[in-house]
Coordinates of C-alpha atoms in Angstrom, one line a residue:
X1 CA 30.6 -43.0 -31.1
X2 CA 27.2 -41.4 -30.5
X3 CA 25.6 -39.2 -33.1
X4 CA 24.5 -35.8 -34.0
X5 CA 23.7 -33.2 -36.4
X6 CA 26.7 -35.0 -38.5
X7 CA 25.1 -38.3 -38.9
X8 CA 24.0 -38.5 -42.7
X9 CA 20.3 -38.1 -42.0
X10 CA 20.1 -34.6 -41.1
X11 CA 18.8 -34.4 -44.8
X12 CA 15.9 -34.5 -43.0
X13 CA 16.0 -31.6 -41.5
X14 CA 16.3 -29.8 -44.9
X15 CA 18.9 -26.6 -44.7
X16 CA 20.1 -26.9 -41.1
X17 CA 23.0 -25.7 -40.4
X18 CA 25.6 -28.3 -37.7
X19 CA 28.1 -26.0 -36.4
X20 CA 26.5 -23.1 -35.1
X21 CA 27.9 -20.4 -34.1
X22 CA 27.2 -19.5 -31.1
X23 CA 27.4 -15.8 -29.8
X24 CA 29.9 -15.2 -26.5
X25 CA 26.8 -13.4 -25.2
X26 CA 24.0 -13.1 -22.4
X27 CA 20.5 -13.9 -23.1
X28 CA 20.1 -9.7 -22.6
X29 CA 23.0 -9.4 -25.1
X30 CA 21.1 -11.6 -27.8
X31 CA 17.8 -10.5 -27.0
X32 CA 18.5 -7.1 -27.4
X33 CA 20.4 -7.3 -30.7
X34 CA 17.2 -9.0 -32.2
X35 CA 15.3 -5.9 -30.5
X36 CA 17.8 -4.1 -32.5
X37 CA 17.2 -6.4 -35.4
X38 CA 12.8 -5.8 -35.2
X39 CA 12.2 -2.9 -33.4
X40 CA 8.8 -3.3 -34.2
X41 CA 7.9 -6.4 -33.7
X42 CA 5.5 -7.5 -30.7
X43 CA 7.7 -8.9 -28.3
X44 CA 4.5 -10.4 -26.5
X45 CA 1.0 -10.3 -26.4
X46 CA -1.1 -10.5 -22.5
X47 CA -4.6 -10.6 -22.9
X48 CA -5.3 -8.6 -25.8
X49 CA -1.9 -6.1 -24.8
X50 CA 1.3 -5.7 -27.5
X51 CA 4.4 -4.7 -26.2
X52 CA 6.9 -4.3 -29.4
X53 CA 10.9 -5.3 -29.4
X54 CA 11.5 -1.4 -28.5
X55 CA 9.6 -0.8 -26.2
X56 CA 9.9 -4.3 -23.8
X57 CA 14.0 -3.3 -24.0
X58 CA 12.7 -0.1 -22.7
X59 CA 11.2 -1.9 -19.9
X60 CA 13.9 -4.5 -19.0
X61 CA 16.3 -1.0 -18.8
X62 CA 13.6 0.2 -16.1
X63 CA 13.1 -3.0 -14.0
X64 CA 17.0 -3.8 -14.2
X65 CA 17.3 0.0 -13.0
X66 CA 14.7 -0.5 -10.0
X67 CA 16.5 -3.9 -8.8
X68 CA 19.9 -2.3 -9.2
X69 CA 18.6 0.6 -6.8
X70 CA 17.1 -1.7 -4.6
X71 CA 20.4 -3.8 -3.5
X72 CA 20.7 -6.6 -6.6
X73 CA 23.9 -6.6 -7.8
X74 CA 25.8 -9.3 -10.0
X75 CA 25.7 -13.1 -8.8
X76 CA 23.2 -12.1 -6.3
X77 CA 19.6 -14.6 -6.6
X78 CA 16.4 -13.4 -7.1
X79 CA 13.3 -16.5 -7.2
X80 CA 10.7 -15.4 -10.0
X81 CA 7.9 -17.0 -8.5
X82 CA 5.3 -16.2 -11.5
X83 CA 2.8 -17.1 -13.2
X84 CA 3.8 -16.1 -17.9
X85 CA 3.2 -12.5 -17.4
X86 CA 5.1 -9.4 -18.5
X87 CA 6.2 -8.4 -15.2
X88 CA 7.7 -11.9 -15.1
X89 CA 9.5 -11.4 -18.5
X90 CA 10.7 -8.1 -17.4
X91 CA 12.8 -9.8 -14.1
X92 CA 13.9 -12.6 -16.0
X93 CA 16.1 -10.5 -18.6
X94 CA 16.6 -7.6 -16.2
X95 CA 18.1 -9.6 -13.7
X96 CA 20.3 -11.0 -16.7
X97 CA 21.4 -7.5 -18.1
X98 CA 22.6 -6.7 -13.9
X99 CA 24.5 -10.4 -14.0
X100 CA 22.3 -11.6 -10.9
X101 CA 20.5 -14.8 -10.9
X102 CA 16.6 -16.0 -11.4
X103 CA 15.4 -18.9 -9.7
X104 CA 12.4 -20.1 -11.1
X105 CA 9.5 -21.8 -9.1
X106 CA 6.1 -22.3 -8.9
X107 CA 3.7 -19.6 -8.5
X108 CA 1.4 -22.8 -6.5
X109 CA 4.1 -24.0 -4.6
X110 CA 3.8 -24.7 -0.7
X111 CA 4.7 -22.6 1.5
X112 CA 7.1 -24.4 2.9
X113 CA 8.4 -25.4 -0.6
X114 CA 8.6 -21.6 -0.6
X115 CA 10.3 -21.4 2.5
X116 CA 13.2 -23.6 1.0
X117 CA 13.6 -23.1 -2.3
X118 CA 14.1 -19.4 -1.0
X119 CA 16.9 -20.3 1.5
X120 CA 18.7 -23.4 -0.5
X121 CA 19.6 -20.6 -3.2
X122 CA 20.1 -17.6 -1.2
X123 CA 17.2 -15.5 -2.6
X124 CA 17.6 -11.7 -1.8
X125 CA 14.1 -10.5 -3.1
X126 CA 11.3 -13.1 -4.3
X127 CA 8.9 -11.5 -7.1
X128 CA 4.9 -12.8 -6.7
X129 CA 1.5 -12.6 -7.6
X130 CA -0.5 -10.2 -5.2
X131 CA -2.5 -13.0 -4.9
X132 CA 0.4 -15.6 -3.2
X133 CA 1.7 -12.6 -0.6
X134 CA 0.5 -14.4 2.4
X135 CA 1.5 -17.9 1.7
X136 CA 5.2 -16.0 0.8
X137 CA 4.5 -13.9 4.5
X138 CA 3.3 -17.0 6.2
X139 CA 7.0 -18.4 5.8
X140 CA 8.8 -15.2 6.6
X141 CA 10.3 -16.5 9.9
X142 CA 12.1 -19.6 8.4
X143 CA 13.9 -17.6 6.1
X144 CA 17.7 -18.2 6.9
X145 CA 18.8 -13.9 5.1
X146 CA 16.8 -11.1 4.8
X147 CA 14.2 -10.7 1.5
X148 CA 12.3 -8.3 -0.1
X149 CA 8.7 -9.3 -1.3
X150 CA 8.6 -7.8 -4.6
X151 CA 4.2 -7.8 -5.4
X152 CA 3.3 -7.9 -9.4
X153 CA -0.4 -7.6 -10.1
X154 CA -2.5 -8.4 -13.2
X155 CA -4.5 -6.0 -13.7
X156 CA -1.5 -3.4 -13.9
X157 CA -1.0 -5.1 -17.2
X158 CA -4.2 -5.4 -18.3
X159 CA -5.7 -2.7 -21.2
X160 CA -8.9 -1.0 -21.7
X161 CA -10.7 -1.7 -20.9
X162 CA -10.5 -5.1 -19.1
X163 CA -7.9 -3.6 -16.5
X164 CA -11.6 -1.5 -15.6
X165 CA -13.0 -4.8 -15.3
X166 CA -11.1 -7.3 -13.6
X167 CA -11.2 -6.1 -10.2
X168 CA -15.1 -7.1 -10.5
X169 CA -14.4 -10.9 -11.5
X170 CA -14.3 -13.8 -9.6
X171 CA -10.7 -14.3 -9.3
X172 CA -10.1 -11.0 -8.3
X173 CA -12.9 -10.4 -5.6
X174 CA -10.9 -13.6 -4.6
X175 CA -8.1 -12.7 -3.7
X176 CA -7.3 -11.2 -0.3
X177 CA -6.8 -7.5 0.4
X178 CA -2.4 -6.8 1.1
X179 CA -1.3 -5.3 4.2
X180 CA 0.2 -1.6 4.3
X181 CA 3.8 -2.9 4.9
X182 CA 5.9 -5.6 4.2
X183 CA 6.0 -5.4 0.5
X184 CA 7.0 -3.4 -2.9
X185 CA 4.7 -3.5 -5.5
X186 CA 6.9 -4.3 -8.9
X187 CA 6.7 -0.6 -10.4
X188 CA 6.5 1.4 -7.1
X189 CA 10.5 -0.6 -7.4
X190 CA 10.5 0.7 -11.1
X191 CA 9.8 3.8 -10.4
X192 CA 12.6 4.6 -7.4
X193 CA 14.8 2.9 -9.9
X194 CA 13.8 5.6 -12.2
X195 CA 17.3 8.1 -12.2
X196 CA 19.7 5.0 -11.3
X197 CA 22.6 4.3 -12.8
X198 CA 23.0 0.6 -14.1
X199 CA 27.3 0.0 -14.5
X200 CA 28.4 -1.7 -18.2
X201 CA 26.1 -5.0 -18.8
X202 CA 30.1 -7.4 -18.2
X203 CA 27.7 -11.2 -18.4
X204 CA 30.0 -13.7 -19.3
X205 CA 28.2 -16.4 -21.6
X206 CA 30.0 -19.3 -20.0
X207 CA 28.1 -18.2 -15.6
X208 CA 25.2 -19.5 -14.1
X209 CA 22.1 -17.2 -15.3
X210 CA 19.2 -18.8 -14.2
X211 CA 18.5 -22.0 -12.1
X212 CA 15.5 -24.3 -12.7
X213 CA 14.7 -27.5 -10.2
X214 CA 15.0 -30.6 -10.8
X215 CA 14.9 -33.9 -8.7
X216 CA 18.4 -34.9 -10.6
X217 CA 18.7 -38.6 -10.5
X218 CA 17.7 -39.7 -7.0
X219 CA 14.6 -37.4 -7.0
X220 CA 15.9 -35.4 -3.9
X221 CA 15.0 -31.9 -5.2
X222 CA 18.6 -30.6 -7.3
X223 CA 18.9 -26.5 -9.0
X224 CA 19.9 -26.8 -11.9
X225 CA 22.8 -24.3 -12.9
X226 CA 22.1 -23.6 -16.2
X227 CA 24.1 -21.1 -18.4
X228 CA 23.6 -17.9 -21.0
X229 CA 25.3 -20.6 -23.6
X230 CA 22.3 -23.0 -22.6
X231 CA 19.7 -20.8 -23.1
X232 CA 21.1 -19.1 -26.6
X233 CA 22.2 -22.6 -28.3
X234 CA 19.0 -24.2 -27.3
X235 CA 17.0 -20.9 -29.1
X236 CA 18.9 -21.3 -32.3
X237 CA 19.5 -25.5 -32.2
X238 CA 15.6 -25.0 -31.5
X239 CA 14.8 -22.5 -34.3
X240 CA 17.9 -24.6 -37.0
X241 CA 15.3 -27.9 -35.8
X242 CA 12.1 -26.3 -36.5
X243 CA 12.6 -27.0 -40.5
X244 CA 11.7 -23.0 -41.0
X245 CA 14.7 -20.6 -42.6
X246 CA 13.5 -17.8 -39.4
X247 CA 10.5 -17.3 -36.7
X248 CA 10.8 -13.7 -36.9
X249 CA 7.2 -12.9 -37.1
X250 CA 5.7 -16.2 -35.9
X251 CA 3.8 -15.7 -33.0
X252 CA 4.5 -18.8 -30.0
X253 CA 1.6 -19.5 -27.9
X254 CA 3.7 -19.4 -25.0
X255 CA 1.6 -21.4 -22.2
X256 CA 3.8 -23.9 -20.9
X257 CA 4.9 -22.4 -17.6
X258 CA 7.8 -19.2 -17.2
X259 CA 9.0 -21.5 -13.9
X260 CA 9.4 -24.9 -16.3
X261 CA 12.2 -25.6 -18.6
X262 CA 10.2 -26.0 -21.7
X263 CA 8.1 -22.7 -21.2
X264 CA 11.3 -20.6 -20.5
X265 CA 13.9 -22.0 -22.5
X266 CA 11.1 -22.7 -25.8
X267 CA 8.3 -21.0 -25.0
X268 CA 10.0 -17.4 -24.1
X269 CA 13.3 -17.6 -24.7
X270 CA 13.8 -18.9 -28.2
X271 CA 10.9 -16.7 -29.4
X272 CA 12.4 -14.0 -27.9
X273 CA 15.3 -14.0 -29.8
X274 CA 14.0 -15.3 -32.9
X275 CA 12.0 -12.4 -33.2
X276 CA 8.7 -14.2 -33.0
X277 CA 5.6 -13.4 -30.5
X278 CA 4.6 -14.3 -27.0
X279 CA 1.2 -14.8 -26.2
X280 CA 0.9 -14.7 -23.1
X281 CA -1.1 -17.9 -21.4
X282 CA -0.8 -17.2 -17.3
X283 CA -3.7 -20.0 -16.8
X284 CA -4.6 -22.9 -19.1
X285 CA -8.2 -23.7 -19.3
X286 CA -9.5 -25.6 -22.3
X287 CA -11.9 -22.8 -23.2
X288 CA -8.9 -20.0 -22.4
X289 CA -6.4 -22.0 -25.2
X290 CA -9.5 -22.8 -27.5
X291 CA -9.9 -19.0 -27.6
X292 CA -7.0 -18.4 -28.0
X293 CA -6.3 -20.0 -30.7
X294 CA -9.4 -18.6 -32.6
X295 CA -8.7 -15.0 -32.0
X296 CA -4.7 -15.3 -31.3
X297 CA -3.9 -17.9 -34.2
X298 CA -0.7 -19.0 -33.3
X299 CA 1.3 -20.4 -35.6
X300 CA 4.1 -22.7 -33.0
X301 CA 2.8 -24.4 -30.0
X302 CA 5.0 -26.0 -27.8
X303 CA 3.2 -28.1 -24.8
X304 CA 2.8 -31.4 -23.1
X305 CA 0.4 -34.4 -24.6
X306 CA -2.4 -33.2 -22.3
X307 CA -2.3 -29.6 -24.2
X308 CA -2.8 -31.4 -27.2
X309 CA -5.3 -34.0 -25.9
X310 CA -7.2 -31.0 -24.5
X311 CA -7.3 -29.6 -28.5
X312 CA -9.8 -32.6 -28.4
X313 CA -12.7 -31.5 -26.0
X314 CA -12.8 -27.4 -26.8
X315 CA -16.4 -27.6 -28.5
X316 CA -15.7 -24.1 -29.7
X317 CA -12.6 -25.3 -32.3
X318 CA -15.2 -27.5 -34.3
X319 CA -15.0 -26.4 -38.1
X320 CA -12.6 -23.7 -36.9
X321 CA -10.4 -23.3 -39.9
X322 CA -6.5 -23.8 -37.5
X323 CA -4.6 -23.8 -41.0
X324 CA -2.3 -21.0 -39.4
X325 CA -0.3 -24.2 -37.4
X326 CA 2.9 -24.3 -38.7
X327 CA 4.8 -26.0 -36.0
X328 CA 3.0 -28.1 -32.9
X329 CA 5.9 -29.6 -30.7
X330 CA 5.0 -32.5 -27.6
X331 CA 7.4 -32.4 -25.3
X332 CA 7.5 -33.1 -21.0
X333 CA 6.1 -36.9 -21.4
X334 CA 5.6 -39.8 -23.3
X335 CA 2.9 -38.5 -26.5
X336 CA 1.7 -42.3 -26.7
X337 CA 0.7 -43.1 -30.4
X338 CA -2.6 -43.3 -30.0
X339 CA -3.3 -39.8 -28.9
X340 CA -0.7 -38.8 -31.7
X341 CA -2.9 -40.1 -33.7
X342 CA -6.5 -39.1 -32.9
X343 CA -4.2 -35.1 -32.7
X344 CA -3.1 -35.3 -36.2
X345 CA -6.2 -36.4 -37.3
X346 CA -8.0 -33.5 -35.7
X347 CA -5.5 -31.0 -37.5
X348 CA -5.8 -32.7 -41.0
X349 CA -10.1 -32.4 -40.0
X350 CA -9.3 -28.6 -39.5
X351 CA -6.9 -27.7 -42.2
X352 CA -4.0 -27.9 -40.6
X353 CA -0.9 -29.8 -42.8
X354 CA 0.8 -30.6 -40.0
X355 CA 1.5 -33.2 -37.6
X356 CA 2.3 -33.1 -34.3
X357 CA 5.9 -33.4 -33.6
X358 CA 7.4 -35.0 -30.3
X359 CA 10.8 -34.2 -29.0
X360 CA 12.5 -35.3 -25.9
X361 CA 14.7 -33.5 -23.6
X362 CA 15.8 -32.6 -19.6
X363 CA 15.8 -29.9 -17.2
X364 CA 19.7 -30.6 -17.4
X365 CA 19.9 -29.4 -20.5
X366 CA 17.1 -26.4 -20.3
X367 CA 14.5 -28.6 -21.9
X368 CA 14.7 -30.1 -25.6
X369 CA 17.8 -31.9 -27.0
X370 CA 15.6 -34.4 -29.8
X371 CA 12.6 -33.4 -31.6
X372 CA 11.0 -35.2 -35.3
X373 CA 12.5 -33.9 -37.8
X374 CA 9.6 -32.0 -40.2
X375 CA 7.5 -34.2 -42.3
X376 CA 9.8 -37.6 -41.5
X377 CA 8.8 -39.2 -38.6
X378 CA 9.4 -42.8 -37.2
X379 CA 6.3 -44.6 -35.8
X380 CA 7.3 -44.2 -31.8
X381 CA 10.4 -42.5 -32.1
X382 CA 11.0 -38.7 -30.4
X383 CA 12.8 -37.9 -33.5
X384 CA 16.8 -37.2 -34.1
X385 CA 19.3 -34.9 -32.0
X386 CA 19.5 -31.2 -32.0
X387 CA 22.0 -29.5 -34.1
X388 CA 25.5 -30.3 -32.7
X389 CA 24.0 -32.2 -29.7
X390 CA 25.5 -35.5 -29.3
X391 CA 23.2 -38.6 -28.2
X392 CA 24.5 -41.9 -27.1
X393 CA 23.0 -45.3 -25.3
X394 CA 25.9 -46.6 -22.9
X395 CA 24.5 -49.8 -20.9
X396 CA 23.1 -48.7 -17.4
X397 CA 25.6 -47.5 -14.5
X398 CA 28.5 -47.5 -17.2
X399 CA 30.0 -45.4 -20.3
X400 CA 30.3 -48.6 -22.3
X401 CA 28.4 -47.9 -25.2
X402 CA 26.1 -50.4 -26.7
X403 CA 25.5 -51.6 -30.2
X404 CA 22.3 -49.2 -32.6
X405 CA 18.6 -50.8 -32.0
X406 CA 19.8 -51.8 -28.2
X407 CA 18.3 -50.5 -25.1
X408 CA 20.3 -48.6 -22.5
X409 CA 20.8 -45.4 -20.6
X410 CA 20.2 -42.3 -22.6
X411 CA 23.2 -39.8 -22.4
X412 CA 22.9 -36.5 -24.0
X413 CA 26.3 -33.9 -24.8
X414 CA 26.3 -30.8 -26.6
X415 CA 26.1 -26.8 -25.7
X416 CA 22.6 -26.9 -23.9
X417 CA 24.1 -29.3 -20.6
X418 CA 24.2 -27.9 -17.6
X419 CA 27.2 -26.5 -15.3
X420 CA 25.8 -28.7 -12.9
X421 CA 23.8 -29.0 -9.3
X422 CA 23.9 -26.0 -7.2
X423 CA 25.6 -27.4 -4.0
X424 CA 25.5 -30.4 -5.1
X425 CA 29.2 -31.7 -6.2
X426 CA 27.9 -35.7 -5.7
X427 CA 25.1 -35.5 -7.9
X428 CA 26.8 -33.7 -10.4
X429 CA 29.8 -36.4 -10.5
X430 CA 27.0 -39.2 -10.7
X431 CA 25.5 -36.9 -13.8
X432 CA 27.9 -35.6 -15.9
X433 CA 30.7 -37.7 -16.6
X434 CA 33.7 -37.3 -18.9
X435 CA 33.7 -40.6 -21.4
X436 CA 36.7 -41.8 -23.0
X437 CA 36.0 -39.2 -26.3
X438 CA 36.7 -36.5 -23.9
X439 CA 32.9 -35.2 -24.0
X440 CA 31.5 -34.2 -21.1
X441 CA 27.8 -36.3 -21.2
X442 CA 24.5 -35.7 -18.9
X443 CA 23.1 -39.4 -17.7
X444 CA 19.6 -38.9 -18.1
X445 CA 18.5 -41.9 -16.1
X446 CA 16.3 -42.3 -18.9
X447 CA 16.2 -45.7 -20.9
X448 CA 15.9 -46.1 -24.4
X449 CA 17.6 -47.0 -28.1
X450 CA 18.7 -45.8 -31.0
X451 CA 19.0 -46.8 -34.1
X452 CA 21.1 -47.0 -37.4
X453 CA 19.8 -44.0 -38.5
X454 CA 20.0 -42.2 -35.3
X455 CA 16.8 -42.0 -34.6
X456 CA 15.9 -41.8 -31.1
X457 CA 13.2 -44.4 -28.6
X458 CA 12.7 -43.4 -25.4
X459 CA 11.2 -46.8 -23.4
X460 CA 11.0 -45.5 -19.6
X461 CA 12.9 -44.2 -16.6
X462 CA 15.4 -46.0 -14.6
X463 CA 15.0 -43.2 -11.9
X464 CA 11.4 -43.5 -10.2
X465 CA 10.1 -40.7 -11.3
X466 CA 5.8 -39.8 -12.3
X467 CA 5.0 -37.3 -14.4
X468 CA 1.8 -36.2 -14.3
X469 CA 0.8 -33.2 -16.6
X470 CA 4.2 -32.7 -17.9
X471 CA 5.1 -32.3 -14.4
X472 CA 7.8 -34.5 -12.5
X473 CA 7.0 -35.4 -9.1
X474 CA 9.2 -37.8 -7.0
X475 CA 7.1 -40.2 -4.6
X476 CA 10.1 -40.6 -2.0
X477 CA 8.9 -36.6 -1.3
X478 CA 5.6 -36.9 -1.1
X479 CA 5.8 -40.3 1.1
X480 CA 7.8 -38.8 3.6
X481 CA 5.5 -35.9 3.7
X482 CA 2.3 -38.3 4.2
X483 CA 5.1 -40.4 6.4
X484 CA 5.5 -37.4 8.3
X485 CA 1.1 -36.9 9.5
X486 CA 1.6 -38.2 13.1
X487 CA -1.2 -40.6 12.5
X488 CA 0.2 -42.0 9.6
X489 CA 2.3 -45.4 9.8
X490 CA 3.7 -45.8 6.3
X491 CA 2.4 -44.4 2.9
X492 CA 3.7 -45.6 -0.6
X493 CA 2.8 -42.9 -3.6
X494 CA 2.5 -44.6 -7.3
X495 CA 0.9 -42.9 -10.4
X496 CA -1.5 -44.2 -12.5
X497 CA -2.5 -43.9 -15.7
X498 CA -4.8 -41.2 -16.9
X499 CA -6.2 -40.5 -20.3
X500 CA -5.7 -36.8 -19.3
X501 CA -3.0 -36.1 -17.5
X502 CA -1.0 -39.2 -18.5
X503 CA -1.1 -40.2 -14.8
X504 CA -2.4 -39.5 -11.5
X505 CA -0.8 -39.7 -8.3
X506 CA -2.5 -42.7 -5.9
X507 CA -1.1 -42.5 -2.3
X508 CA -1.5 -46.2 -0.1
X509 CA -1.7 -45.3 4.1
X510 CA -1.4 -47.4 6.6
X511 CA -2.3 -45.8 9.6
X512 CA -0.7 -45.9 13.2
X513 CA -1.9 -48.4 15.6
X514 CA -5.4 -47.8 17.1
X515 CA -6.3 -45.1 14.6
X516 CA -9.5 -45.8 12.6
X517 CA -9.4 -45.0 9.0
X518 CA -12.2 -43.3 7.5
X519 CA -13.1 -40.4 5.2
X520 CA -12.1 -37.8 8.0
X521 CA -9.1 -39.0 8.3
X522 CA -8.7 -39.4 4.7
X523 CA -9.7 -35.7 4.2
X524 CA -7.6 -34.6 7.5
X525 CA -4.3 -36.5 5.4
X526 CA -4.9 -34.6 1.9
X527 CA -5.6 -30.9 3.7
X528 CA -2.3 -31.9 5.3
X529 CA -0.4 -32.7 2.2
X530 CA -2.1 -29.2 0.3
X531 CA 0.0 -27.3 3.3
X532 CA 3.2 -29.1 1.9
X533 CA 3.2 -29.7 -1.9
X534 CA 1.9 -28.1 -5.3
X535 CA -1.2 -28.9 -6.0
X536 CA 0.3 -30.4 -8.9
X537 CA 1.6 -33.2 -6.7
X538 CA -1.6 -33.4 -4.4
X539 CA -2.3 -37.1 -4.6
X540 CA -6.1 -37.6 -6.8
X541 CA -6.8 -40.8 -4.8
X542 CA -5.5 -42.1 -1.3
X543 CA -6.7 -45.5 -0.3
X544 CA -6.3 -47.0 3.2
X545 CA -4.4 -50.4 3.6
X546 CA -3.5 -52.8 6.4
X547 CA -0.3 -53.1 5.6
X548 CA 2.1 -52.5 2.3
X549 CA 3.7 -55.4 -0.1
X550 CA 7.3 -55.9 0.8
X551 CA 10.0 -56.7 -1.1
X552 CA 12.6 -59.9 -0.3
X553 CA 14.8 -57.4 1.4
X554 CA 12.1 -55.4 3.3
X555 CA 11.5 -52.3 0.8
X556 CA 7.9 -51.4 -0.3
X557 CA 7.0 -53.2 -3.1
X558 CA 5.4 -50.1 -5.4
X559 CA 5.4 -52.3 -8.6
X560 CA 3.3 -54.7 -7.0
X561 CA 0.8 -51.9 -6.4
X562 CA 1.3 -50.3 -9.5
X563 CA 0.2 -53.4 -11.1
X564 CA -2.6 -53.6 -9.0
X565 CA -3.7 -50.2 -9.5
X566 CA -3.8 -50.2 -12.9
X567 CA -5.3 -54.4 -13.4
X568 CA -8.0 -52.6 -11.2
X569 CA -8.7 -50.0 -14.1
X570 CA -8.1 -52.4 -17.1
X571 CA -10.7 -54.6 -15.5

């Protein structure tokens, strides 16, 4: 059978308890319990401004009243299209307090993508930053339901004197002035709810508590329904697997975005229910990253491999003492052995006794479900399953378990596995399957194997997907957009090895007959793409071809193009 934390290797977790007692509580209720236990601890820091757990709960209550006064009720969906800011956290937990469902999307989503997410989720409102207002306004005619627009401003959360200096910055000056009507400012909404009476909190632990997005097993966009239990179990499991009896009082560098399962589930919720402090980073840059390490001295850093590669490129970290780092966790993409060695050597050279610990997970179980035990790594392994989480390797396309050290599809079972894909019973049935052991197993679509001691090894994705800087990009979606250009006959998108991003996107394009492949056309196609996809999903290269290689059945042979591109890089 699949292995879990009841297996013999759990000794590597130290005193980690198996069969954790997961409370039948909502995220808001578990956070409330933590706030009562650690009222004076700092819940989060934003640009140097600290907010205690007591103050955080007051902010959540005020936001919940404002949302309720606005008409948001239990079961309603509200889209959060935000960077890592205090308003994003306030809104997320306020919605949970009401029993409403946050619909989490990337703030850099293209206008057409935002329209899709709003219509798909039937959102009654969207919260976004002032700099993105006009992107939302643009798609209002395409929305199928009336949608309230809530606008938050970064300047409202800055401490003095940054709040006075911010309007003078280049970034602030670049933000187009808001019109006088058509939206509600976040703090105006909060103020209007000052005297509202909230009903008693009646959320259920097994109800849908958030919607995150992934391509699922087919590469088409899926709304992943995650429950309160999914998030709470993840947080308790992560703390147990961390190797520390408690994370209370520790500081978490919350740089992974709040719309991402990794950023929301571990960078935010795990830290908060554990009594730790979230250091909110709204926009990543190597300099901001390095400055934050030096000034804030976080103890825990969850991130994608490119985040740790950035350590090696920050001149200001030269000679710095990083002994304050107690946990460095890598996920979201494969960590190459070469990068791990470089980062571990860097940490050692900077007085840090910890090594980078690789994990694995999918958004279908919020995020991580497997982690390298503290002080016990195996070469090229992604670690062992979390407590109370089971892993099984099966023959692809079946529920038939294979022997140890035999490659197959990775399957996961446990309390963090999603409720299902929203309004897609067919894809849900393909992904969540009941095996003969009576358990529901998540078929990840990833290939790997498990050794005789339960250590898991990731090999590759069965489904065609490109991971760039930790974000999943599905080539078929981008190809459909490029093919929609009037001067394009056919396209193919591949992932090419990239030292910084892991993979970068390259598009091969066959122009329509009679259309010349010029630099002007290349710019035109890329401009077209920028209006339909997020920045991280944009092609970094575009190459024109007269024709594309085909398989024997007439499909575009994208693997041939991958081999050509990677061979050209190496040559």
